[in-house]
mmCIF file of C-alpha atoms and ligand atoms in Angstrom:
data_model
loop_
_atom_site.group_PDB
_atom_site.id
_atom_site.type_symbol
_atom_site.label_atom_id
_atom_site.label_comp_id
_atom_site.label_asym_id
_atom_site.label_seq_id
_atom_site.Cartn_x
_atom_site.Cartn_y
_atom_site.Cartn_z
ATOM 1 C CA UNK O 11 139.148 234.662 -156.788
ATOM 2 C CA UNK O 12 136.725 233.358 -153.999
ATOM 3 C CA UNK O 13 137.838 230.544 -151.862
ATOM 4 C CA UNK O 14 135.044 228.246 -153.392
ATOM 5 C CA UNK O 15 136.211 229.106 -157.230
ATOM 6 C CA UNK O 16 139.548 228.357 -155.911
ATOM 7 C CA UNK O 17 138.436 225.295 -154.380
ATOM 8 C CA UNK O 18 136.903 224.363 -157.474
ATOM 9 C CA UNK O 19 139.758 225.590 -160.022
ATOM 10 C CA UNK O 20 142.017 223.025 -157.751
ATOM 11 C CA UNK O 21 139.455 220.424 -158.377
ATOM 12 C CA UNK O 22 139.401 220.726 -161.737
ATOM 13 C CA UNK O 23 142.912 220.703 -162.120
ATOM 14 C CA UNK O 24 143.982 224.267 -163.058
ATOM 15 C CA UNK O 25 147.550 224.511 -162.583
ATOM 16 C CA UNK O 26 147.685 228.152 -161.977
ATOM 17 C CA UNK O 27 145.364 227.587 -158.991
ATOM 18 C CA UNK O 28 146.736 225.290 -157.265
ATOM 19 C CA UNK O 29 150.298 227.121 -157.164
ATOM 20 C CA UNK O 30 148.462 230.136 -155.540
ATOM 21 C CA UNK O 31 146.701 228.363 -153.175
ATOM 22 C CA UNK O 32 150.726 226.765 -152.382
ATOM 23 C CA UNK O 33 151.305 230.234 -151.620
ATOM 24 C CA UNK O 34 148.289 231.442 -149.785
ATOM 25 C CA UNK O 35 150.046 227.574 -147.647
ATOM 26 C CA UNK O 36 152.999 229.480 -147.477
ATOM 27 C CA UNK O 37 152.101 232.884 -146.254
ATOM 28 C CA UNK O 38 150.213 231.589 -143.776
ATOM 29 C CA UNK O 39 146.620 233.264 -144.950
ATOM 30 C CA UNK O 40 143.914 232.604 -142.833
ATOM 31 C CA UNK O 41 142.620 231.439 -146.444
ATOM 32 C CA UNK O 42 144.389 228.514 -146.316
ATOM 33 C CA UNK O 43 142.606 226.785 -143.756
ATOM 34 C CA UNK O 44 139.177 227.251 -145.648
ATOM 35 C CA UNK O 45 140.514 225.652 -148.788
ATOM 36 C CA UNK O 46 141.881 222.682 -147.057
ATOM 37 C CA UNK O 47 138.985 221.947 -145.231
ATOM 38 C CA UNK O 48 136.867 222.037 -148.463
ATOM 39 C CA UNK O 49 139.651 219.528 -150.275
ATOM 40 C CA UNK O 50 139.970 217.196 -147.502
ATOM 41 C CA UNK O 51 137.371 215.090 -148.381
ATOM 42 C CA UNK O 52 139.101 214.874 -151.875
ATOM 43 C CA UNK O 53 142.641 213.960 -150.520
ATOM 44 C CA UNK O 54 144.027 210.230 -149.673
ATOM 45 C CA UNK O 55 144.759 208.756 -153.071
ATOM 46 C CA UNK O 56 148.092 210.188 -153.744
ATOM 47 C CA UNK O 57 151.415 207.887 -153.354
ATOM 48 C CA UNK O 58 153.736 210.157 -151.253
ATOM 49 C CA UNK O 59 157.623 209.559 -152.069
ATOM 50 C CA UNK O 60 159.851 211.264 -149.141
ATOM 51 C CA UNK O 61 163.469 211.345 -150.431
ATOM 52 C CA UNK O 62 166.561 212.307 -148.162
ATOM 53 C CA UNK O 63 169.893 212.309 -147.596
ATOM 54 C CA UNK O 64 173.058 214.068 -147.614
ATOM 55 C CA UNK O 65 173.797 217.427 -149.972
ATOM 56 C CA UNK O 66 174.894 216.858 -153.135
ATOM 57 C CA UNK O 67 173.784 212.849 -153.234
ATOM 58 C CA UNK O 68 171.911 213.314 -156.359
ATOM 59 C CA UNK O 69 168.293 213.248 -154.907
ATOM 60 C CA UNK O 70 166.811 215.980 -157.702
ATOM 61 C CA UNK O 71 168.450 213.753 -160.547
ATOM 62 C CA UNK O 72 167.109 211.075 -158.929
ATOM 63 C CA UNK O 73 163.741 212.489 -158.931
ATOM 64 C CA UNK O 74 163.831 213.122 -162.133
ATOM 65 C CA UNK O 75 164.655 210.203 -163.693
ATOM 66 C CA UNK O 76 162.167 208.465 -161.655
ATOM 67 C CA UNK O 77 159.269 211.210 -162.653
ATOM 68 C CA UNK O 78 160.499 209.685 -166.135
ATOM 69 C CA UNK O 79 159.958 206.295 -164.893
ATOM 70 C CA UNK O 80 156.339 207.301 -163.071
ATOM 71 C CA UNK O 81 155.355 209.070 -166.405
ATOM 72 C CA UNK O 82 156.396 205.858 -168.715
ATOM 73 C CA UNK O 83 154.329 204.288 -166.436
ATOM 74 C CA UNK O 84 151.395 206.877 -166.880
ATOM 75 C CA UNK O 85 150.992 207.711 -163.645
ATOM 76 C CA UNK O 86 150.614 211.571 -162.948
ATOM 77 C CA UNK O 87 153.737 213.408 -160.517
ATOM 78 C CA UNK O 88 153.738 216.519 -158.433
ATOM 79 C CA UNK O 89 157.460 217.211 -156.780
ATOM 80 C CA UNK O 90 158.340 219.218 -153.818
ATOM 81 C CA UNK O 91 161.884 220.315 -152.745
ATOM 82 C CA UNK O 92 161.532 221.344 -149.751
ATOM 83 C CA UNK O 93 164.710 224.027 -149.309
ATOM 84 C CA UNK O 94 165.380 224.586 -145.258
ATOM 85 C CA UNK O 95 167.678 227.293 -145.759
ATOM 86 C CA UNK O 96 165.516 229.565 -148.379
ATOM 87 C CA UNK O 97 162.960 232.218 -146.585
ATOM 88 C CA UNK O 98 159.282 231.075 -148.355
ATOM 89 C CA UNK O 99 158.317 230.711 -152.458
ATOM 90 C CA UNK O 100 161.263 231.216 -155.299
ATOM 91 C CA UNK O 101 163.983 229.560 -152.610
ATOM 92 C CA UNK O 102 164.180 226.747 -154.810
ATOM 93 C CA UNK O 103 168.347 226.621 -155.850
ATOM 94 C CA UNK O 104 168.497 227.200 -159.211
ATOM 95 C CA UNK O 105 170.252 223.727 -160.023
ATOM 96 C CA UNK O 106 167.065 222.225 -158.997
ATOM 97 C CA UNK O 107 164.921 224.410 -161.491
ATOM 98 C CA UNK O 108 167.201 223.822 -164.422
ATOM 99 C CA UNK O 109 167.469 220.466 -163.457
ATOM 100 C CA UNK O 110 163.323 219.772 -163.131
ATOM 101 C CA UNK O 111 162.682 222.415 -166.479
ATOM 102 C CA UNK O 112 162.692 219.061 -168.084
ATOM 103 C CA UNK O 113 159.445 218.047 -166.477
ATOM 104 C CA UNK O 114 157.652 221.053 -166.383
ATOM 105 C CA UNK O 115 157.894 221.208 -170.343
ATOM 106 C CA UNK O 116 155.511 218.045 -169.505
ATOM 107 C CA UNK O 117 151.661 219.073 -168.454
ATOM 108 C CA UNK O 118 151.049 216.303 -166.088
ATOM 109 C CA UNK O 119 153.966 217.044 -164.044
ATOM 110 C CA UNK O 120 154.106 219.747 -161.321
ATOM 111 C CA UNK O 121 156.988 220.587 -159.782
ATOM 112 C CA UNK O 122 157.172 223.358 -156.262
ATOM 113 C CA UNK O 123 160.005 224.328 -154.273
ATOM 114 C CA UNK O 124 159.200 225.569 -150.973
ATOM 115 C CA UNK O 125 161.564 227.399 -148.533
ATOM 116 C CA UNK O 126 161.156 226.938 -144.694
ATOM 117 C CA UNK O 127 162.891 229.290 -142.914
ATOM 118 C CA UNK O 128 160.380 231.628 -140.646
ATOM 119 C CA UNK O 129 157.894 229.182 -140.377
ATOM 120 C CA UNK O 130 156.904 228.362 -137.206
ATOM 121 C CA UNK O 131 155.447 224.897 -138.187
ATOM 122 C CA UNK O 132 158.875 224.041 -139.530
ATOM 123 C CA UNK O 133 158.579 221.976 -142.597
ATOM 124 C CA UNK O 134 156.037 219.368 -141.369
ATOM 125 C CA UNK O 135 152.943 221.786 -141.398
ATOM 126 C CA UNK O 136 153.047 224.219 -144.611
ATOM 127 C CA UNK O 137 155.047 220.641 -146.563
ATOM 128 C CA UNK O 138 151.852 218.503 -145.475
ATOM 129 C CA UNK O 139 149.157 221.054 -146.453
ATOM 130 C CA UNK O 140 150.813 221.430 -149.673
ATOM 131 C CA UNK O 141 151.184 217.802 -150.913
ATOM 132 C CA UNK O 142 147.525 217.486 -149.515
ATOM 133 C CA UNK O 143 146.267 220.257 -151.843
ATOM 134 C CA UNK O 144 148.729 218.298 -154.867
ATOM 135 C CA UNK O 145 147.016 214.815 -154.043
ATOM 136 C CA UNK O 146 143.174 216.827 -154.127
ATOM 137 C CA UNK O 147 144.363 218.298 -157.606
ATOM 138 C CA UNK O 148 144.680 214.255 -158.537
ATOM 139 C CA UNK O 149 148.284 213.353 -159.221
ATOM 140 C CA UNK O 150 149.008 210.117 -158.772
ATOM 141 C CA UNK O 151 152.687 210.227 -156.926
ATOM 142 C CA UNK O 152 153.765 212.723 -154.798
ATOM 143 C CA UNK O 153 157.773 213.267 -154.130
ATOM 144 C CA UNK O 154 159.031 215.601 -151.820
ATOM 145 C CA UNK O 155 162.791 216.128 -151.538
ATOM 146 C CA UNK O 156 164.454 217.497 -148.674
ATOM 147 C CA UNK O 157 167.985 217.570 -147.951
ATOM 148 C CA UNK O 158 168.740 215.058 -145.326
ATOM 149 C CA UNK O 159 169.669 217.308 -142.206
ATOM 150 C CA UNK O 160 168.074 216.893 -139.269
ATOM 151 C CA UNK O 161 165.031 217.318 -138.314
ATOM 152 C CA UNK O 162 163.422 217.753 -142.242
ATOM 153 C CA UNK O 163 164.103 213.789 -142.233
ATOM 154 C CA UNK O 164 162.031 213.173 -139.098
ATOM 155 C CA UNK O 165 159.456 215.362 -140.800
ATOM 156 C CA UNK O 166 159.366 213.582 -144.167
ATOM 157 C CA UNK O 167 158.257 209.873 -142.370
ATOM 158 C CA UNK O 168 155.360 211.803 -140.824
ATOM 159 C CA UNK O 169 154.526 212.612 -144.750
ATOM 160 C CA UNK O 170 155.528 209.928 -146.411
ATOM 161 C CA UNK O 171 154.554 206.471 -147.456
ATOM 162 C CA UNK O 172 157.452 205.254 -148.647
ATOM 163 C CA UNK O 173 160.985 207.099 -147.510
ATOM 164 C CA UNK O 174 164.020 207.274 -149.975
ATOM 165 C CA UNK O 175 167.042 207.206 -148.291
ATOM 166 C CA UNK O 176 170.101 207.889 -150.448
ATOM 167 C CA UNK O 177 173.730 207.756 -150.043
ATOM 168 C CA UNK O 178 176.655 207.792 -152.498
ATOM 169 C CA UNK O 179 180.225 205.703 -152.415
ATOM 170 C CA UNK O 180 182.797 206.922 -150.150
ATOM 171 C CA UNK O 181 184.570 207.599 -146.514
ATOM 172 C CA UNK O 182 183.095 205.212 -144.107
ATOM 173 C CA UNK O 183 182.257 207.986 -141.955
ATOM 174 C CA UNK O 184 178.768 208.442 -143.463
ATOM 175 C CA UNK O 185 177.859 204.694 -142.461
ATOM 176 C CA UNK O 186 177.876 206.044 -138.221
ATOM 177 C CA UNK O 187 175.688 209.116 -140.064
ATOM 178 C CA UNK O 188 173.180 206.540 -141.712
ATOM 179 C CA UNK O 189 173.537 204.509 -138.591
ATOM 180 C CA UNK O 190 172.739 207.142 -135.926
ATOM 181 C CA UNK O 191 169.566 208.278 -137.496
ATOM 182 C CA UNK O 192 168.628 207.680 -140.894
ATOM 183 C CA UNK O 193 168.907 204.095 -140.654
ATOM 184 C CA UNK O 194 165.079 203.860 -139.118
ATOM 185 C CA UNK O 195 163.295 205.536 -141.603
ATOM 186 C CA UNK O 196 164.623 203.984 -144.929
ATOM 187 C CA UNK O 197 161.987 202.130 -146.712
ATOM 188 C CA UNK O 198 164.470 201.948 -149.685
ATOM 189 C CA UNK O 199 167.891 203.014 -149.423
ATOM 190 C CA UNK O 200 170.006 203.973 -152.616
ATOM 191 C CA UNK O 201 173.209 204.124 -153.218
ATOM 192 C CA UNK O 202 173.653 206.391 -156.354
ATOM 193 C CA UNK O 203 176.832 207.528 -158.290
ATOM 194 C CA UNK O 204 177.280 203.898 -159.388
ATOM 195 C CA UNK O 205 180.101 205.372 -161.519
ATOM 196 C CA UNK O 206 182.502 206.407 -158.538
ATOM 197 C CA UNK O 207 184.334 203.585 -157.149
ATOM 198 C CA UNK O 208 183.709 202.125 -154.119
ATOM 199 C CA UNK O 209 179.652 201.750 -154.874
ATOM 200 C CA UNK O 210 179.802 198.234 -154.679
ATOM 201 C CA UNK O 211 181.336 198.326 -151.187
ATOM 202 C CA UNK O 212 178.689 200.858 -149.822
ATOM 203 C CA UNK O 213 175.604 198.187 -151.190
ATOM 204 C CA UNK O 214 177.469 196.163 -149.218
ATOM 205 C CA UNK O 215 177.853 197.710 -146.101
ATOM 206 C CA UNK O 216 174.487 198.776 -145.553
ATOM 207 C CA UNK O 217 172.961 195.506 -146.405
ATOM 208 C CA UNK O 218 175.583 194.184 -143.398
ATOM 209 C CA UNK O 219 174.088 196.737 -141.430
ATOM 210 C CA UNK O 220 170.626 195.785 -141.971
ATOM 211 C CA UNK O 221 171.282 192.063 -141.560
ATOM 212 C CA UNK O 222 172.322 192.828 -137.778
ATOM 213 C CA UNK O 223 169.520 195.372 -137.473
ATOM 214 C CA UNK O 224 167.051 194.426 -134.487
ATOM 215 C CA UNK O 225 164.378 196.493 -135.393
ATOM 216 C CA UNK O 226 163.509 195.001 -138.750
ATOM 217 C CA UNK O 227 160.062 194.768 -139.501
ATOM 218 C CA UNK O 228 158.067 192.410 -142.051
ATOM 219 C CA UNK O 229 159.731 194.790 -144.713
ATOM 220 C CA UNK O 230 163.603 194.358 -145.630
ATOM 221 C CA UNK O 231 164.968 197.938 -147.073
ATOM 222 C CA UNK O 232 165.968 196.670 -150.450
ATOM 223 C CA UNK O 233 169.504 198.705 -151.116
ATOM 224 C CA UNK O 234 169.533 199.839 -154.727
ATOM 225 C CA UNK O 235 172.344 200.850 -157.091
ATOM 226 C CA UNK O 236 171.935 203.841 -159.606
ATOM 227 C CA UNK O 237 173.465 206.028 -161.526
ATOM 228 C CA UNK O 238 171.110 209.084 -161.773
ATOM 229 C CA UNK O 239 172.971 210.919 -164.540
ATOM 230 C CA UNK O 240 172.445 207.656 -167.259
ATOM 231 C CA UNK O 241 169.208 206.481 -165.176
ATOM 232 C CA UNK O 242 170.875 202.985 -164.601
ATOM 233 C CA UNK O 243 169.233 201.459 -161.607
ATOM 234 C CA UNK O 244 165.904 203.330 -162.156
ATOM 235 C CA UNK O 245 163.199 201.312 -163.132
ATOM 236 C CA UNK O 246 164.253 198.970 -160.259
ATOM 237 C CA UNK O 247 164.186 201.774 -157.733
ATOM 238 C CA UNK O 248 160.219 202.713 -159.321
ATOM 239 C CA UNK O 249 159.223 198.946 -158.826
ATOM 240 C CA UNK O 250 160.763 198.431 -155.500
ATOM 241 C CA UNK O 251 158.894 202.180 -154.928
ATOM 242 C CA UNK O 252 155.303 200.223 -156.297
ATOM 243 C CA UNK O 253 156.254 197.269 -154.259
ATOM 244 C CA UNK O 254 156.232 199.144 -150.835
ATOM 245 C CA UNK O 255 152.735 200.222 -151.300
ATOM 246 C CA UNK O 256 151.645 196.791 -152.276
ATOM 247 C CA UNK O 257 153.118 195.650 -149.133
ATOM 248 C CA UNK O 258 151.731 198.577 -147.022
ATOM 249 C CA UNK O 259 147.998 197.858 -148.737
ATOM 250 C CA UNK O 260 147.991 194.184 -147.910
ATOM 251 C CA UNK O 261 149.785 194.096 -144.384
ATOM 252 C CA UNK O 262 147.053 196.839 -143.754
ATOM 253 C CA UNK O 263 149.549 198.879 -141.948
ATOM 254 C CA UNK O 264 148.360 202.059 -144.932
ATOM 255 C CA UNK O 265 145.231 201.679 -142.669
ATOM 256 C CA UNK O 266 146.861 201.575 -139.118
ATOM 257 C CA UNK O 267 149.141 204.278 -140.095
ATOM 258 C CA UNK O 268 146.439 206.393 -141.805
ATOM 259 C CA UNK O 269 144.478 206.125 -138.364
ATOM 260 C CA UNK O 270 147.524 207.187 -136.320
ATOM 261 C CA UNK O 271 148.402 209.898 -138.497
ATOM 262 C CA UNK O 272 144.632 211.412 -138.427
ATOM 263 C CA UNK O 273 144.442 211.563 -134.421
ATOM 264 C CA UNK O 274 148.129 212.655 -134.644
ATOM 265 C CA UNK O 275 146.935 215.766 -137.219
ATOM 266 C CA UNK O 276 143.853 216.377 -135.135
ATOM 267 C CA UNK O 277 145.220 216.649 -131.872
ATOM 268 C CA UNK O 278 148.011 218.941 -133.366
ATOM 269 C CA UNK O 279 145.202 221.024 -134.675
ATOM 270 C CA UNK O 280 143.355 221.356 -131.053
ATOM 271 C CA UNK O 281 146.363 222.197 -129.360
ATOM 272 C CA UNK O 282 147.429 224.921 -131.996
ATOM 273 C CA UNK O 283 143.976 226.497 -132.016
ATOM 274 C CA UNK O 284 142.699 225.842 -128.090
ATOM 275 C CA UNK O 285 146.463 228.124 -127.510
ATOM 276 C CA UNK O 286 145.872 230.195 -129.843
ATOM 277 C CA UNK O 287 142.244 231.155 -129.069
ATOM 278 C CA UNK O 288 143.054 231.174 -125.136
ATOM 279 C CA UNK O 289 145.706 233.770 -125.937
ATOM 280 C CA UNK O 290 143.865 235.815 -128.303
ATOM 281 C CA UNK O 291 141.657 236.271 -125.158
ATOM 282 C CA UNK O 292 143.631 236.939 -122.886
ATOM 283 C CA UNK O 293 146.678 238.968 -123.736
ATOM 284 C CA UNK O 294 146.336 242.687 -123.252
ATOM 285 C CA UNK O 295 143.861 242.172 -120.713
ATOM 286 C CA UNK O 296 144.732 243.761 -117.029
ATOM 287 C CA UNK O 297 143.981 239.979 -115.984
ATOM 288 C CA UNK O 298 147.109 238.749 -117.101
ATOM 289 C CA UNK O 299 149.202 241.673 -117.151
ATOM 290 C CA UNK O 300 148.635 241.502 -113.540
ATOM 291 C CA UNK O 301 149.132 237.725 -113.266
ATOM 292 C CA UNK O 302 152.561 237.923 -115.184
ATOM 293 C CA UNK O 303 153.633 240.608 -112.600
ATOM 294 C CA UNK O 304 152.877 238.151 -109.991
ATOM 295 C CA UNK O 305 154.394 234.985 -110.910
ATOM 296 C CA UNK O 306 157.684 237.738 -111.819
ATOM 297 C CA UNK O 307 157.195 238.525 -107.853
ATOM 298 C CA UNK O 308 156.735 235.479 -106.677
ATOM 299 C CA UNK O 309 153.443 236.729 -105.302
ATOM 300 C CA UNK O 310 151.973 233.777 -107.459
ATOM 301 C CA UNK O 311 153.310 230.764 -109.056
ATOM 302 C CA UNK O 312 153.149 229.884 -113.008
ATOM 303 C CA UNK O 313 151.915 226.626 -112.786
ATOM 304 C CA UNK O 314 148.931 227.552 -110.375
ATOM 305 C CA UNK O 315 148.191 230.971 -112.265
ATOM 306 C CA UNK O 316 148.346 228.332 -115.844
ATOM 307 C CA UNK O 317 145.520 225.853 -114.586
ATOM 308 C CA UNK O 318 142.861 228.770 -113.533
ATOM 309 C CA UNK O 319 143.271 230.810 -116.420
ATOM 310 C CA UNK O 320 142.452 227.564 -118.216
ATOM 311 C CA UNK O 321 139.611 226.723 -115.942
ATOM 312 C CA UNK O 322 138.092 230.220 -116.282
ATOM 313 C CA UNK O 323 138.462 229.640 -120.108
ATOM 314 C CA UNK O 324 136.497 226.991 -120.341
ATOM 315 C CA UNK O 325 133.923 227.362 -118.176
ATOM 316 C CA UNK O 326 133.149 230.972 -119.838
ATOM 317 C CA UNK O 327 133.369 228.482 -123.034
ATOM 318 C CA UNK O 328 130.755 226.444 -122.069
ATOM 319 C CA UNK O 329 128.642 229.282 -121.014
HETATM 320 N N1 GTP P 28 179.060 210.834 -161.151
HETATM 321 C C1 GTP P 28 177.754 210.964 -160.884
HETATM 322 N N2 GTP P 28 177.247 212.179 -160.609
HETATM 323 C C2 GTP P 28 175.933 212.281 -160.336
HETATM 324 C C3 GTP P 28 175.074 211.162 -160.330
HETATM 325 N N3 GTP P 28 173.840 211.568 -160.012
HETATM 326 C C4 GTP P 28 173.917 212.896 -159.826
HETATM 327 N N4 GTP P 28 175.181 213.336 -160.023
HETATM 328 C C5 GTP P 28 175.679 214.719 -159.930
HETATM 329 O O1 GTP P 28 175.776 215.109 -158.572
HETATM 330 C C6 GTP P 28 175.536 216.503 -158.453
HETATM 331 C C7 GTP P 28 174.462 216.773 -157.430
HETATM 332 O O2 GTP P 28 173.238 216.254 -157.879
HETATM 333 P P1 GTP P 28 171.833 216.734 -157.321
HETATM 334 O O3 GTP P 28 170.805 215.885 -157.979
HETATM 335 O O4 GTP P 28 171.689 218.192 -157.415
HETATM 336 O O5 GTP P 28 171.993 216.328 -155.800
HETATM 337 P P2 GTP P 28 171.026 216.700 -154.583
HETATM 338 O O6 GTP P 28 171.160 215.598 -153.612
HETATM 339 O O7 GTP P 28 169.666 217.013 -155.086
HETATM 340 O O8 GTP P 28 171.693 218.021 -154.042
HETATM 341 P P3 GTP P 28 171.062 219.059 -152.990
HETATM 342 O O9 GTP P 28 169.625 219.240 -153.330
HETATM 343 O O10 GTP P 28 171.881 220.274 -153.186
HETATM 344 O O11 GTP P 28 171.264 218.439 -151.637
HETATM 345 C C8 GTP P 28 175.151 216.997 -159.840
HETATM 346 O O12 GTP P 28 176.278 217.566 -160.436
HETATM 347 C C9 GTP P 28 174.739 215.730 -160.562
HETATM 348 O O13 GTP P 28 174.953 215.792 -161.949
HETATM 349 C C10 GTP P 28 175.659 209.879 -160.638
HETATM 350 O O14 GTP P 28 174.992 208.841 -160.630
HETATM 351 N N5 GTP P 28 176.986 209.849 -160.890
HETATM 352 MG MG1 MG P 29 168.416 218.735 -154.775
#
């Protein structure tokens, strides 16, 4: 298929095409690119759901109950889980896909696990292209789900609208773990396996935590109870999820952050390709074979040697 019927299978919501061009996202094909470019225009509208936190907290129940809850209220759901530990496509963990069969019986909802490992981009780049080419294809709310180590949290703010943050009862250990990072980027924080005891006492404790917390803006993380296996707790989490964009619509801040995010993307993009097209250039060239063997002597020095070969660049550039 060309890049413009794939374009336009995306567009007109062909299923089949927009997993491939997923892939073409994850391979890194210089195809990619192309396709993006020609979607862009058609991207924006989606509602994009980041949800993290530890292993084993019960974020792909939780996403599927509320893709029931979305669906009920006939909006249209891609899902992501974003898998750090799987190399590339079919790294989803199986629990997952057993788990989210129960959606993909339904039409209107696509599900995608993506692995990470090898990419160079990390998760931010091939996660960001790929809910862009889900919100082009037209559904309505985007969730990706990635497991809440590290860096993939950071990550998921840059994507997200509105960031999930969920936790279950127990030691109070996790409370320094919320505290020491994940604290920031909750929009919503839940507190799922309402069943276990001590659930009660971890609402509480967070919403302690949040009463003493400096940094509060005009939005209060509501803290919300569930119980992912019966779906207790759900439709509140959905409207408290529908609430957040309200807020981010009339504040304006969807505006100030789309602007922020745009000249974030862009300059991202001019530093990737300005390196890569300098190097392309230059390496294997006697030039800088010879340069590198200086700055090794100390004949020459890196940072002088860095700024000329940049000069040269551009000037030849401009020529
Ligand atoms: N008791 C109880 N168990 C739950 C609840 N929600 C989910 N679970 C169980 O917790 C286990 C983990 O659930 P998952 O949804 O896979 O959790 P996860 O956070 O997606 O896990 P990873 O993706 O591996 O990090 C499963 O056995 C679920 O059935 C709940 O509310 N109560
Ligand atoms: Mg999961």
């Amino acid at each position: 298929m060309s890049i413009d019927d794939l374009v336009e299978a995306v567009l007109s919501g062909k299923r089949r095409a927009l997993a491939r061009v997923i892939t073409l996202i994850e391979n890194e094909d210089p195809k990619a690119d192309k396709i993006l470019s020609a979607l862009y225009k058609h991207t924006g509208k989606a509602h994009v759901i980041g949800v993290t936190g530890p292993p084993g907290s019960g974020k792909s129940t939780i996403v599927t109950r509320m893709t029931a809850e979305f669906r009920r209220r006939s909006k249209t759901v891609g899902i992501i889980c974003v898998d750090p530990s799987s190399p590339f496509t079919g790294g989803a963990l199986l629990g997952d896909r057993i788990r989210m069969q129960e959606h993909t019986l339904d039409r209107e909802v696509f599900v995608r696990s993506m692995g990470t490992r090898g990419h160079l981009g990390g998760l931010s780049r091939a996660t960001s292209d790929a809910v862009r080419v889900i919100d082009a294809f037209g559904k309505d709310i985007i969730i990706v789900e990635t497991v809440g180590t590290g860096q993939s949290e950071v990550d998921v703010v840059e994507l997200a609208h509105t960031v999930i943050v969920t936790d279950v009862p127990g030691s109070g250990d996790d409370i320094q773990a919320i505290k020491a990072g994940i604290m920031e980027i909750a929009d919503i924080f839940v507190v799922n396996k309402k069943d276990l005891p001590g659930a009660d006492k971890k609402v509480t404790e967070i919403n302690a935590m949040l009463d003493i917390d400096p940094n509060m803006g005009m939005w209060r993380p509501p803290v919300i109870l569930t119980n992912a296996n019966t779906g207790e707790g759900i439709p509140e989490l959905v409207d408290k999820i529908e609430e957040h964009m309200r807020f981010l619509v009339e504040t304006g801040l969807l505006k100030k952050k789309g602007l922020e995010r745009s000249k974030e993307e862009l300059e991202q993009l001019m530093k990737y390709k300005l390196t890569r097209e300098l190097l392309m250039k230059l390496q294997g060239t006697p030039e800088y074979e010879e340069a590198i063997q200086k700055i090794a002597e100390r004949i020459a020095d890196p940072y002088t040697v860095a700024e000329r070969l940049i000069l040269d660049f551009l000037v030849k550039f401009r020529e």
